[in-house]
Coordinates of C-alpha atoms in Angstrom, one line a residue:
M1 CA 24.5 -3.4 -16.2
S2 CA 24.6 -7.0 -14.9
E3 CA 27.6 -8.6 -13.2
K4 CA 28.1 -10.9 -16.2
D5 CA 29.1 -7.8 -18.3
L6 CA 31.6 -6.5 -15.8
R7 CA 35.3 -7.2 -16.4
I8 CA 37.6 -7.8 -13.5
N9 CA 41.4 -7.7 -13.0
E10 CA 43.2 -9.1 -16.0
Q11 CA 40.1 -9.1 -18.2
I12 CA 40.3 -5.3 -18.4
R13 CA 42.2 -4.7 -21.7
V14 CA 42.5 -0.9 -22.0
R15 CA 45.7 1.2 -21.5
E16 CA 44.3 3.8 -19.2
V17 CA 41.5 3.8 -16.6
R18 CA 39.9 6.3 -14.1
L19 CA 40.3 4.7 -10.7
I20 CA 38.0 5.0 -7.7
R21 CA 39.2 3.5 -4.4
D22 CA 37.1 1.2 -2.3
E23 CA 36.3 4.1 0.1
G24 CA 34.8 5.9 -2.9
E25 CA 37.5 8.6 -3.4
Q26 CA 38.7 9.3 -6.9
Q27 CA 42.3 8.5 -7.6
G28 CA 42.4 9.9 -11.1
I29 CA 43.5 8.5 -14.5
M30 CA 46.3 6.0 -14.5
S31 CA 47.6 2.9 -16.4
T32 CA 45.6 -0.3 -16.0
L33 CA 48.7 -2.1 -14.7
E34 CA 49.2 0.5 -11.9
A35 CA 45.6 0.2 -10.9
L36 CA 45.8 -3.6 -10.8
E37 CA 48.9 -3.4 -8.6
L38 CA 47.1 -1.1 -6.2
A39 CA 44.2 -3.5 -6.0
K40 CA 46.4 -6.6 -5.5
G41 CA 48.3 -4.7 -2.8
Q42 CA 45.1 -4.3 -0.8
G43 CA 44.0 -7.9 -1.5
L44 CA 41.0 -6.7 -3.5
D45 CA 39.8 -6.8 -7.1
L46 CA 39.8 -4.2 -9.9
V47 CA 36.3 -4.1 -11.3
E48 CA 35.2 -2.1 -14.4
V49 CA 32.0 -0.3 -13.4
A50 CA 31.6 2.1 -16.4
P51 CA 33.1 0.5 -19.5
T52 CA 31.6 3.0 -21.9
A53 CA 33.3 6.0 -20.3
V54 CA 36.5 7.5 -21.8
P55 CA 38.7 6.3 -20.1
P56 CA 36.7 3.4 -18.5
V57 CA 36.0 3.8 -14.8
V58 CA 37.3 1.0 -12.5
K59 CA 36.8 0.5 -8.8
I60 CA 38.9 -1.3 -6.2
L61 CA 36.6 -3.6 -4.3
D62 CA 36.0 -7.1 -3.1
Y63 CA 34.3 -8.7 -6.1
G64 CA 32.8 -11.6 -4.2
K65 CA 31.1 -9.2 -1.7
F66 CA 30.0 -6.9 -4.6
K67 CA 28.4 -9.8 -6.5
F68 CA 26.7 -11.0 -3.3
E69 CA 25.2 -7.5 -2.5
N70 CA 23.9 -7.2 -6.1
E71 CA 22.3 -10.7 -6.0
K72 CA 20.7 -9.8 -2.6
K73 CA 19.2 -6.6 -4.1
V74 CA 17.8 -8.6 -7.0
R75 CA 16.3 -11.2 -4.6
D76 CA 14.7 -8.5 -2.5
S77 CA 13.2 -6.7 -5.5
K78 CA 11.7 -10.0 -6.6
K79 CA 10.2 -10.6 -3.1
K80 CA 8.4 -7.3 -3.3
Q81 CA 6.8 -8.1 -6.7
K82 CA 3.3 -9.5 -6.4
L83 CA 2.4 -12.1 -9.0
L84 CA -1.1 -11.6 -10.2
K85 CA -2.9 -14.9 -10.9
L86 CA -5.9 -15.2 -13.1
K87 CA -8.5 -17.5 -11.4
E88 CA -11.5 -18.8 -13.4
I89 CA -15.0 -19.6 -12.2
R90 CA -17.2 -21.5 -14.6
M91 CA -20.9 -21.8 -14.6
Q92 CA -23.9 -22.5 -16.8
P93 CA -26.9 -20.3 -17.6
K94 CA -29.2 -22.7 -15.7
I95 CA -27.3 -22.4 -12.4
D96 CA -29.2 -22.9 -9.2
E97 CA -29.5 -20.1 -6.6
H98 CA -27.4 -21.9 -4.0
D99 CA -24.7 -22.7 -6.6
L100 CA -24.6 -19.1 -7.6
D101 CA -24.1 -18.0 -4.0
F102 CA -21.3 -20.6 -3.6
K103 CA -19.5 -19.5 -6.8
S104 CA -20.0 -15.8 -6.0
K105 CA -18.4 -16.4 -2.5
H106 CA -15.4 -17.9 -4.3
V107 CA -15.1 -14.9 -6.6
K108 CA -15.1 -12.7 -3.5
E109 CA -12.4 -14.8 -1.9
F110 CA -10.2 -14.7 -5.0
L111 CA -10.5 -10.9 -5.3
A112 CA -9.7 -10.6 -1.5
E113 CA -6.5 -12.5 -2.1
G114 CA -5.6 -10.0 -4.8
N115 CA -6.1 -12.3 -7.8
K116 CA -7.9 -11.4 -11.0
V117 CA -11.0 -13.5 -11.7
K118 CA -12.4 -14.6 -15.0
V119 CA -16.1 -15.5 -14.6
T120 CA -17.3 -17.7 -17.5
V121 CA -20.7 -18.9 -18.5
R122 CA -20.7 -22.0 -20.8
F123 CA -23.5 -22.5 -23.3
R124 CA -24.4 -26.0 -24.5
G125 CA -26.6 -26.9 -27.4
R126 CA -29.7 -24.8 -27.7
E127 CA -28.7 -22.6 -24.8
L128 CA -26.6 -20.7 -27.3
A129 CA -29.9 -19.2 -28.6
H130 CA -30.5 -17.5 -25.2
T131 CA -27.3 -15.7 -24.4
E132 CA -29.3 -13.1 -22.4
L133 CA -29.6 -15.8 -19.7
G134 CA -25.8 -15.9 -19.4
L135 CA -25.7 -12.1 -19.2
D136 CA -28.3 -12.2 -16.4
V137 CA -26.1 -14.8 -14.5
L138 CA -23.0 -12.6 -14.8
K139 CA -25.0 -9.5 -13.6
D140 CA -26.3 -11.5 -10.7
V141 CA -22.7 -12.4 -9.7
L142 CA -21.7 -8.7 -9.9
A143 CA -24.7 -7.8 -7.6
R144 CA -23.6 -10.5 -5.1
I145 CA -20.0 -9.4 -4.8
E146 CA -21.0 -5.7 -4.3
G147 CA -18.3 -3.3 -5.5
E148 CA -15.2 -5.2 -4.3
Y149 CA -13.9 -5.3 -7.9
V150 CA -12.9 -3.3 -10.9
M151 CA -14.2 -4.7 -14.2
D152 CA -11.2 -5.2 -16.6
K153 CA -13.3 -6.7 -19.4
P154 CA -17.1 -6.4 -19.5
P155 CA -19.2 -9.5 -20.4
A156 CA -18.6 -10.6 -24.0
M157 CA -19.2 -13.7 -26.1
E158 CA -16.2 -15.8 -27.1
G159 CA -17.5 -18.8 -29.1
R160 CA -19.7 -20.9 -26.8
F161 CA -18.6 -18.9 -23.7
M162 CA -19.6 -15.5 -22.3
S163 CA -17.0 -14.2 -19.9
M164 CA -15.9 -11.1 -18.0
V165 CA -12.7 -10.4 -16.1
L166 CA -12.6 -8.7 -12.7
S167 CA -9.7 -7.5 -10.7
P168 CA -9.5 -6.4 -7.0
K169 CA -9.9 -2.8 -6.1
S170 CA -6.5 -1.2 -5.5
K171 CA -5.5 -0.7 -1.8
G172 CA -5.2 3.0 -2.2
A173 CA -8.7 3.4 -3.7
A174 CA -10.2 1.2 -0.9
K175 CA -8.6 3.4 1.8
A176 CA -9.7 6.6 0.1
G177 CA -13.3 5.4 0.0
A178 CA -13.3 4.4 3.7

């Protein structure tokens, strides 16, 4: 439940509540007005933590501090999430050896950074009649990056493009293999 859904102090509109003190000890069932008086007496807020319970569970605590702690938890969990980016490398079936080395090096770097890579070969004009050349280029790229990847999508034609999607090997699999 998010803080936006929590009701505090006078927003709690039920007759009876189950009160939990700020130290965590249960006070029992009492009227909402009594619980509110106890909270005000301590200079704290009455926060509804379980509105669906019968009677609803409320807790005496500092709402500002409570809200800050929850926001901090959300921020920390967002920091731990790694956003996976999809990088794309484009080439043509008539690619030169040096260019292929250069592009393969970039694919390796992107995978090392933890990004997914879409390797695309673009066919123009009559090149479309020789899609096997594009497949050879993609196989050549795979040979140059030597097992530092997991193939998410094998080479396939999409209109005038042939592409495959690679993702980095997971850290656990890399350690197990070493």
